[in-house]
Amino acid sequence: MKKLHINTSINGNSAEFLCDPDATLLSVLRDQLNLTGAKEGCGSGDCGACSVTVNGRLVASCLVLAAEVEGAEITTIEGMAEGEVLHPLQKKFLEHAALQCGVCTPGILVAAKALLEKNPDPSETEVRFWLAGNLCRCTGYDKIINAVMDAAAEMRGA
Amino acid sequence: MALDHDTKRDFKIIGTRPLRPDGIDKVTGRAQYGADQSAAGMLVAKMLRSPHAHAKILSIDTKAAEALSGVKAIITAADFGDMRKGEAMNVRDHIMARDRALYDGHGVAAVAAINEATAKAALALIKVEYEILPHVTEIADAMRPDAPVVNAGFVQENAPKGYSENVVSAHEFGHGDLAAGFAKADKIISRTLKTAATHQGYIEPHACLASMGPDGRGELWCCTQGQFYIRTLCAEILGIEESQLRVTASEIGGGFGGKTTAFIEPVALVLSRKAGHPVKMVMDREEVFKASGPTVSSEIDVKIGMTKDGRITAGQAELRYQGGAFPNMTNWLGAQCAFAAYDLEAVNAIGINILTNRPKQAAYRAPGAPMAIYAIEAVVDELCEELDLDPLDVRLKNAARKGTKSSYGPTFDEIGLVATLEAAKIHPHYAAPLGPNQARGLSCGFWFNFGGNTSVSLGINFDGTVGITEGNPDIGGSRASISMMAAEELGIPYDKVRTIVADTNSIGHNDVTDGSRVTFAVGLATIKAARAAIKEMCKRAAKMWGIDEDAVIWEDGYAKPAGQNAGEFEPLSLAKIARKSANTGGPIAGHHEVNADGAGVSFGVHLVDVEVDPETGFTKVLRYTVFQDAGKAIHPDYVEGQMQGGAVQGIGWALNEEYIYGADGKLQNAGFLDYRIPVASDLPKIDTVILEIPNPGHPYGVRGVGETSIVPPLAAISNAVSRAIGVRMDQLPMSPPRVLKAIKGAKG
Ligand code: FES
Ligand code: FES
């Protein structure tokens, strides 16, 4: 199979890679670019552990072909904190103990950030429906919802 | 030490909610889980799996696959040697079929190749000739005397007679005169209830990176609940000594019991040995569903008698559990748990294990208990409804308490069931109004909790900070709670302590992270290790002051002169003693090794309100409150998290989750789309009330909290749905079609 040459930007840095035409964005991020923050929980778009944004849009990177991101801007969990300053969502997840095992956390943080960019003042129900594509098996979601609501409030105040 | 049995009450750090030390890594994507490690020269491994539920393997031809460029090693069961004993043999044979494939998804061969695409291409080139055999996946079918025999040779002496060879063991518990008990009852209800097999549903699939040389020395990185047990299993299966294999546990993306055993690790090690390269192996989600260890499914006959005023006079249950093609002990656990919440004069429970053509069950959070207690609590609720009694009052009237001879033998010490029930009774949830098609359900829950083999080492650094080395993977905040207990005992701030989870060469043996044992047993060992270090620090202070070491006490992080010398010298802080330690006798450390008992059982009560749509049979959970005895909540956030997480897994079990096998014996729903676990929009808030009835077996009173919480939801929701529709439900999951059928059946 002939490899494709892709130019893209990841977390603000330009990046280029060669990939098979059938490679997923998730596999390139994890296996070639060493960005292992996005996880593969299912590989079929059902768990959200692989969530990243492509040109600001929330996607399941296991369902995106790497070849599709030519010229796109990608953000992953690795790009969420600025230096040593955590994003308010990251901070609130820690404060609210919104993670147990933490494997769903990168995907949920990326998804929650995408929500708050669209809707800075979501209701609890809106948060629950927005995050319905992100499975968490440990927490029962309660503390995750609290953390997102609290981060949203703090970000509106700031 | 005399201190050991006085439960401490005046805490400074215990009960607060500091940030967990591994938190930053986990919110930034830096934490390394099973699939996140790589090695230079690494190969990728894939398994070929049986498409048949039961088939004889006539031949496996790997020649064409071996000839494919980039393929480095291919193995089959023949590469695992012929060790024939115990659980390791069963684990090995569950991973890789020897001469017969025993379930849909059973491993048949494995390939290591330079990349995943090549490994997959090689799998397609392996030719397996099967002779399909009759299969059996359901309990009643498997028990019939003429049923196809799934896996011969496992029948124990205690197995009930008159059934097929698939009925392999039975365990019975109880006491008292059942006939006399039932004779005293005003009402007796008998029912058969069924639960489906479910999966732990951890979001991280099994993953490992193995590296093994021809000399038999190996390194293994894997996501597991117990690196020491994985080492034991792999060493036995590979026929090497444990010292030759070092196992490092990665961060773990959920386990719930499902990562207490091996599914891929021995395969990766053998491939690595054969290929001479490191081998990475990651299951995909379909493989996780088909070939890891789901829970048992069950059929349970229950008979309970009750007087008009709500006293249970006798209880009897036969629990039939299938857990796949290999024997297990879940029937033994289930039979013990079934009636544990009640103080009964006459009780009997028998648990029977049945083999089927399904994957070998693994532990799932309080293994065996949720289905057993579901069956009992559903019938108790039905009796309450029939006799027009308040279900909480009836539980209170019959509740096990200190001094009760439990249904499984031991007499209870301090337990929290009554306190938990009383808390539920006065909670506003219990009195809240309900609308049309709505109802409230409740259930008790119970789990034994384990202690087990534990080693902890605690070093006092020269700068006055503290390092703890322990050997149980941190599955939900245990580094935080262990650091808190050390800080509390030493009298220093939480952030001066750092706890790490060590590999199998860096600390003494530790049992698997299971049985809700970590905060209890590792906590206990940590406190004792801290006490050992304190003793040494008092000795050093005595030396610095030139007084007798018995004349030094430890208080709030300081060595202080006591007795005659009280006030004679300026107290010495931990940091000061540490800084001088090189001159007073060398480094200071404490360690503790124990096979901990006294874990202290934990009871819980759940209240749930549901609304059932009479048109569709769909159940919406409106309100949920968990009451549970934690003994002492070290870090309340993570205790609440366990209570909430368990409740939601139980909600999934009650309403949606189910292994569905077709008539062809194949699993029909091996993915998160069709095996639907609860998502955020399915759920209300899960409120929690933590009770603290100290466990006398732990210096701070800790009881395990991780497992009890999955037990009550099954019956609580079943009872609520039954009351909402006016028909007793007797099968899980209560999917909309099943509920609708019950409603229609009642009308028609
Ligand atoms: S891995 Fe992409 S949605 Fe699950
Ligand atoms: S914290 Fe474990 S899956 Fe969400």
PDB file of N, CA and C in Angstrom, chain B residues 600-661:
ATOM      1  N   GLY B 600     -14.029  -6.842  57.897  1.00  0.00           N
ATOM      2  CA  GLY B 600     -15.261  -6.129  58.276  1.00  0.00           C
ATOM      3  C   GLY B 600     -16.231  -6.035  57.124  1.00  0.00           C
ATOM      4  N   VAL B 601     -17.365  -6.692  57.252  1.00  0.00           N
ATOM      5  CA  VAL B 601     -18.350  -6.706  56.174  1.00  0.00           C
ATOM      6  C   VAL B 601     -18.973  -5.325  55.994  1.00  0.00           C
ATOM      7  N   SER B 602     -19.503  -5.077  54.808  1.00  0.00           N
ATOM      8  CA  SER B 602     -20.156  -3.790  54.557  1.00  0.00           C
ATOM      9  C   SER B 602     -21.573  -4.009  54.025  1.00  0.00           C
ATOM     10  N   PHE B 603     -22.500  -3.294  54.639  1.00  0.00           N
ATOM     11  CA  PHE B 603     -23.898  -3.333  54.192  1.00  0.00           C
ATOM     12  C   PHE B 603     -24.286  -2.005  53.557  1.00  0.00           C
ATOM     13  N   GLY B 604     -25.225  -2.073  52.650  1.00  0.00           N
ATOM     14  CA  GLY B 604     -25.753  -0.866  52.039  1.00  0.00           C
ATOM     15  C   GLY B 604     -27.245  -1.015  51.802  1.00  0.00           C
ATOM     16  N   VAL B 605     -27.899   0.119  51.624  1.00  0.00           N
ATOM     17  CA  VAL B 605     -29.323   0.132  51.260  1.00  0.00           C
ATOM     18  C   VAL B 605     -29.486   1.163  50.143  1.00  0.00           C
ATOM     19  N   HIS B 606     -30.189   0.784  49.090  1.00  0.00           N
ATOM     20  CA  HIS B 606     -30.437   1.738  48.008  1.00  0.00           C
ATOM     21  C   HIS B 606     -31.930   2.025  47.886  1.00  0.00           C
ATOM     22  N   LEU B 607     -32.230   3.289  47.653  1.00  0.00           N
ATOM     23  CA  LEU B 607     -33.609   3.724  47.378  1.00  0.00           C
ATOM     24  C   LEU B 607     -33.666   4.241  45.958  1.00  0.00           C
ATOM     25  N   VAL B 608     -34.663   3.820  45.220  1.00  0.00           N
ATOM     26  CA  VAL B 608     -34.774   4.306  43.842  1.00  0.00           C
ATOM     27  C   VAL B 608     -36.230   4.593  43.492  1.00  0.00           C
ATOM     28  N   ASP B 609     -36.432   5.676  42.760  1.00  0.00           N
ATOM     29  CA  ASP B 609     -37.748   5.990  42.193  1.00  0.00           C
ATOM     30  C   ASP B 609     -37.660   5.822  40.683  1.00  0.00           C
ATOM     31  N   VAL B 610     -38.630   5.121  40.123  1.00  0.00           N
ATOM     32  CA  VAL B 610     -38.648   4.966  38.667  1.00  0.00           C
ATOM     33  C   VAL B 610     -39.998   5.394  38.124  1.00  0.00           C
ATOM     34  N   GLU B 611     -39.996   5.664  36.831  1.00  0.00           N
ATOM     35  CA  GLU B 611     -41.258   5.857  36.117  1.00  0.00           C
ATOM     36  C   GLU B 611     -41.247   4.914  34.922  1.00  0.00           C
ATOM     37  N   VAL B 612     -42.293   4.127  34.793  1.00  0.00           N
ATOM     38  CA  VAL B 612     -42.364   3.186  33.672  1.00  0.00           C
ATOM     39  C   VAL B 612     -43.400   3.703  32.678  1.00  0.00           C
ATOM     40  N   ASP B 613     -42.975   3.811  31.431  1.00  0.00           N
ATOM     41  CA  ASP B 613     -43.891   4.253  30.384  1.00  0.00           C
ATOM     42  C   ASP B 613     -44.772   3.072  29.989  1.00  0.00           C
ATOM     43  N   PRO B 614     -46.093   3.157  30.256  1.00  0.00           N
ATOM     44  CA  PRO B 614     -46.945   1.994  29.983  1.00  0.00           C
ATOM     45  C   PRO B 614     -47.073   1.690  28.490  1.00  0.00           C
ATOM     46  N   GLU B 615     -46.756   2.666  27.642  1.00  0.00           N
ATOM     47  CA  GLU B 615     -46.858   2.451  26.196  1.00  0.00           C
ATOM     48  C   GLU B 615     -45.674   1.649  25.664  1.00  0.00           C
ATOM     49  N   THR B 616     -44.481   1.940  26.211  1.00  0.00           N
ATOM     50  CA  THR B 616     -43.257   1.357  25.627  1.00  0.00           C
ATOM     51  C   THR B 616     -42.574   0.366  26.561  1.00  0.00           C
ATOM     52  N   GLY B 617     -42.905   0.398  27.829  1.00  0.00           N
ATOM     53  CA  GLY B 617     -42.205  -0.443  28.791  1.00  0.00           C
ATOM     54  C   GLY B 617     -40.859   0.128  29.205  1.00  0.00           C
ATOM     55  N   PHE B 618     -40.574   1.351  28.802  1.00  0.00           N
ATOM     56  CA  PHE B 618     -39.279   1.960  29.117  1.00  0.00           C
ATOM     57  C   PHE B 618     -39.273   2.475  30.560  1.00  0.00           C
ATOM     58  N   THR B 619     -38.196   2.170  31.259  1.00  0.00           N
ATOM     59  CA  THR B 619     -38.055   2.590  32.659  1.00  0.00           C
ATOM     60  C   THR B 619     -37.082   3.750  32.766  1.00  0.00           C
ATOM     61  N   LYS B 620     -37.548   4.830  33.374  1.00  0.00           N
ATOM     62  CA  LYS B 620     -36.654   5.958  33.624  1.00  0.00           C
ATOM     63  C   LYS B 620     -36.351   5.990  35.112  1.00  0.00           C
ATOM     64  N   VAL B 621     -35.073   6.085  35.449  1.00  0.00           N
ATOM     65  CA  VAL B 621     -34.682   6.208  36.857  1.00  0.00           C
ATOM     66  C   VAL B 621     -34.759   7.686  37.215  1.00  0.00           C
ATOM     67  N   LEU B 622     -35.629   8.020  38.176  1.00  0.00           N
ATOM     68  CA  LEU B 622     -35.886   9.425  38.491  1.00  0.00           C
ATOM     69  C   LEU B 622     -35.022   9.931  39.636  1.00  0.00           C
ATOM     70  N   ARG B 623     -34.843   9.086  40.610  1.00  0.00           N
ATOM     71  CA  ARG B 623     -34.113   9.535  41.802  1.00  0.00           C
ATOM     72  C   ARG B 623     -33.431   8.326  42.402  1.00  0.00           C
ATOM     73  N   TYR B 624     -32.224   8.554  42.921  1.00  0.00           N
ATOM     74  CA  TYR B 624     -31.460   7.409  43.429  1.00  0.00           C
ATOM     75  C   TYR B 624     -30.650   7.832  44.642  1.00  0.00           C
ATOM     76  N   THR B 625     -30.743   7.086  45.718  1.00  0.00           N
ATOM     77  CA  THR B 625     -29.934   7.394  46.903  1.00  0.00           C
ATOM     78  C   THR B 625     -29.299   6.121  47.446  1.00  0.00           C
ATOM     79  N   VAL B 626     -27.998   6.227  47.684  1.00  0.00           N
ATOM     80  CA  VAL B 626     -27.206   5.106  48.201  1.00  0.00           C
ATOM     81  C   VAL B 626     -26.844   5.390  49.660  1.00  0.00           C
ATOM     82  N   PHE B 627     -27.127   4.442  50.528  1.00  0.00           N
ATOM     83  CA  PHE B 627     -26.713   4.520  51.938  1.00  0.00           C
ATOM     84  C   PHE B 627     -25.743   3.367  52.162  1.00  0.00           C
ATOM     85  N   GLN B 628     -24.565   3.660  52.657  1.00  0.00           N
ATOM     86  CA  GLN B 628     -23.615   2.556  52.851  1.00  0.00           C
ATOM     87  C   GLN B 628     -22.686   2.823  54.020  1.00  0.00           C
ATOM     88  N   ASP B 629     -22.379   1.729  54.713  1.00  0.00           N
ATOM     89  CA  ASP B 629     -21.439   1.784  55.829  1.00  0.00           C
ATOM     90  C   ASP B 629     -20.021   1.667  55.294  1.00  0.00           C
ATOM     91  N   ALA B 630     -19.215   2.704  55.514  1.00  0.00           N
ATOM     92  CA  ALA B 630     -17.821   2.693  55.047  1.00  0.00           C
ATOM     93  C   ALA B 630     -16.859   2.421  56.199  1.00  0.00           C
ATOM     94  N   GLY B 631     -17.388   2.195  57.389  1.00  0.00           N
ATOM     95  CA  GLY B 631     -16.498   2.045  58.542  1.00  0.00           C
ATOM     96  C   GLY B 631     -15.893   3.392  58.907  1.00  0.00           C
ATOM     97  N   LYS B 632     -14.938   3.818  58.108  1.00  0.00           N
ATOM     98  CA  LYS B 632     -14.425   5.186  58.164  1.00  0.00           C
ATOM     99  C   LYS B 632     -14.052   5.582  56.739  1.00  0.00           C
ATOM    100  N   ALA B 633     -14.606   6.681  56.269  1.00  0.00           N
ATOM    101  CA  ALA B 633     -14.303   7.135  54.910  1.00  0.00           C
ATOM    102  C   ALA B 633     -12.990   7.904  54.938  1.00  0.00           C
ATOM    103  N   ILE B 634     -11.951   7.338  54.357  1.00  0.00           N
ATOM    104  CA  ILE B 634     -10.638   8.000  54.363  1.00  0.00           C
ATOM    105  C   ILE B 634     -10.707   9.252  53.492  1.00  0.00           C
ATOM    106  N   HIS B 635     -11.059   9.068  52.232  1.00  0.00           N
ATOM    107  CA  HIS B 635     -11.235  10.203  51.312  1.00  0.00           C
ATOM    108  C   HIS B 635     -12.681  10.139  50.824  1.00  0.00           C
ATOM    109  N   PRO B 636     -13.575  10.906  51.424  1.00  0.00           N
ATOM    110  CA  PRO B 636     -15.002  10.724  51.134  1.00  0.00           C
ATOM    111  C   PRO B 636     -15.369  10.842  49.654  1.00  0.00           C
ATOM    112  N   ASP B 637     -14.646  11.665  48.884  1.00  0.00           N
ATOM    113  CA  ASP B 637     -14.964  11.770  47.455  1.00  0.00           C
ATOM    114  C   ASP B 637     -14.872  10.407  46.772  1.00  0.00           C
ATOM    115  N   TYR B 638     -13.824   9.665  47.114  1.00  0.00           N
ATOM    116  CA  TYR B 638     -13.620   8.394  46.411  1.00  0.00           C
ATOM    117  C   TYR B 638     -14.501   7.296  46.987  1.00  0.00           C
ATOM    118  N   VAL B 639     -14.946   7.468  48.218  1.00  0.00           N
ATOM    119  CA  VAL B 639     -15.946   6.549  48.771  1.00  0.00           C
ATOM    120  C   VAL B 639     -17.286   6.789  48.067  1.00  0.00           C
ATOM    121  N   GLU B 640     -17.659   8.047  47.953  1.00  0.00           N
ATOM    122  CA  GLU B 640     -18.893   8.368  47.216  1.00  0.00           C
ATOM    123  C   GLU B 640     -18.796   7.858  45.788  1.00  0.00           C
ATOM    124  N   GLY B 641     -17.613   8.035  45.194  1.00  0.00           N
ATOM    125  CA  GLY B 641     -17.408   7.576  43.810  1.00  0.00           C
ATOM    126  C   GLY B 641     -17.650   6.082  43.678  1.00  0.00           C
ATOM    127  N   GLN B 642     -17.181   5.298  44.650  1.00  0.00           N
ATOM    128  CA  GLN B 642     -17.421   3.851  44.616  1.00  0.00           C
ATOM    129  C   GLN B 642     -18.912   3.564  44.748  1.00  0.00           C
ATOM    130  N   MET B 643     -19.577   4.305  45.626  1.00  0.00           N
ATOM    131  CA  MET B 643     -21.008   4.072  45.834  1.00  0.00           C
ATOM    132  C   MET B 643     -21.795   4.417  44.570  1.00  0.00           C
ATOM    133  N   GLN B 644     -21.426   5.517  43.933  1.00  0.00           N
ATOM    134  CA  GLN B 644     -22.139   5.954  42.718  1.00  0.00           C
ATOM    135  C   GLN B 644     -21.839   5.026  41.541  1.00  0.00           C
ATOM    136  N   GLY B 645     -20.559   4.685  41.393  1.00  0.00           N
ATOM    137  CA  GLY B 645     -20.169   3.853  40.250  1.00  0.00           C
ATOM    138  C   GLY B 645     -20.800   2.473  40.330  1.00  0.00           C
ATOM    139  N   GLY B 646     -20.806   1.899  41.519  1.00  0.00           N
ATOM    140  CA  GLY B 646     -21.420   0.580  41.685  1.00  0.00           C
ATOM    141  C   GLY B 646     -22.911   0.640  41.430  1.00  0.00           C
ATOM    142  N   ALA B 647     -23.550   1.694  41.933  1.00  0.00           N
ATOM    143  CA  ALA B 647     -24.994   1.835  41.730  1.00  0.00           C
ATOM    144  C   ALA B 647     -25.318   1.887  40.241  1.00  0.00           C
ATOM    145  N   VAL B 648     -24.510   2.620  39.486  1.00  0.00           N
ATOM    146  CA  VAL B 648     -24.812   2.779  38.059  1.00  0.00           C
ATOM    147  C   VAL B 648     -24.525   1.485  37.289  1.00  0.00           C
ATOM    148  N   GLN B 649     -23.489   0.760  37.679  1.00  0.00           N
ATOM    149  CA  GLN B 649     -23.304  -0.551  37.044  1.00  0.00           C
ATOM    150  C   GLN B 649     -24.503  -1.452  37.327  1.00  0.00           C
ATOM    151  N   GLY B 650     -25.018  -1.353  38.543  1.00  0.00           N
ATOM    152  CA  GLY B 650     -26.195  -2.142  38.897  1.00  0.00           C
ATOM    153  C   GLY B 650     -27.435  -1.707  38.126  1.00  0.00           C
ATOM    154  N   ILE B 651     -27.545  -0.410  37.881  1.00  0.00           N
ATOM    155  CA  ILE B 651     -28.677   0.090  37.082  1.00  0.00           C
ATOM    156  C   ILE B 651     -28.597  -0.501  35.668  1.00  0.00           C
ATOM    157  N   GLY B 652     -27.389  -0.521  35.125  1.00  0.00           N
ATOM    158  CA  GLY B 652     -27.208  -1.125  33.795  1.00  0.00           C
ATOM    159  C   GLY B 652     -27.607  -2.595  33.798  1.00  0.00           C
ATOM    160  N   TRP B 653     -27.214  -3.301  34.823  1.00  0.00           N
ATOM    161  CA  TRP B 653     -27.507  -4.739  34.959  1.00  0.00           C
ATOM    162  C   TRP B 653     -29.023  -4.959  35.050  1.00  0.00           C
ATOM    163  N   ALA B 654     -29.668  -4.076  35.803  1.00  0.00           N
ATOM    164  CA  ALA B 654     -31.109  -4.227  36.006  1.00  0.00           C
ATOM    165  C   ALA B 654     -31.899  -3.917  34.739  1.00  0.00           C
ATOM    166  N   LEU B 655     -31.444  -2.924  33.971  1.00  0.00           N
ATOM    167  CA  LEU B 655     -32.294  -2.424  32.894  1.00  0.00           C
ATOM    168  C   LEU B 655     -31.852  -2.780  31.474  1.00  0.00           C
ATOM    169  N   ASN B 656     -30.552  -2.867  31.223  1.00  0.00           N
ATOM    170  CA  ASN B 656     -30.096  -3.001  29.836  1.00  0.00           C
ATOM    171  C   ASN B 656     -29.183  -4.165  29.546  1.00  0.00           C
ATOM    172  N   GLU B 657     -28.250  -4.422  30.437  1.00  0.00           N
ATOM    173  CA  GLU B 657     -27.066  -5.188  30.032  1.00  0.00           C
ATOM    174  C   GLU B 657     -27.340  -6.681  30.035  1.00  0.00           C
ATOM    175  N   GLU B 658     -26.786  -7.340  29.020  1.00  0.00           N
ATOM    176  CA  GLU B 658     -27.108  -8.754  28.867  1.00  0.00           C
ATOM    177  C   GLU B 658     -26.240  -9.364  27.777  1.00  0.00           C
ATOM    178  N   TYR B 659     -25.628 -10.498  28.067  1.00  0.00           N
ATOM    179  CA  TYR B 659     -24.971 -11.297  27.030  1.00  0.00           C
ATOM    180  C   TYR B 659     -26.058 -12.067  26.295  1.00  0.00           C
ATOM    181  N   ILE B 660     -26.152 -11.833  25.001  1.00  0.00           N
ATOM    182  CA  ILE B 660     -27.194 -12.512  24.229  1.00  0.00           C
ATOM    183  C   ILE B 660     -26.547 -13.522  23.289  1.00  0.00           C
ATOM    184  N   TYR B 661     -26.843 -14.793  23.509  1.00  0.00           N
ATOM    185  CA  TYR B 661     -26.333 -15.847  22.633  1.00  0.00           C
ATOM    186  C   TYR B 661     -27.430 -16.308  21.685  1.00  0.00           C
TER     187      TYR B 661
END
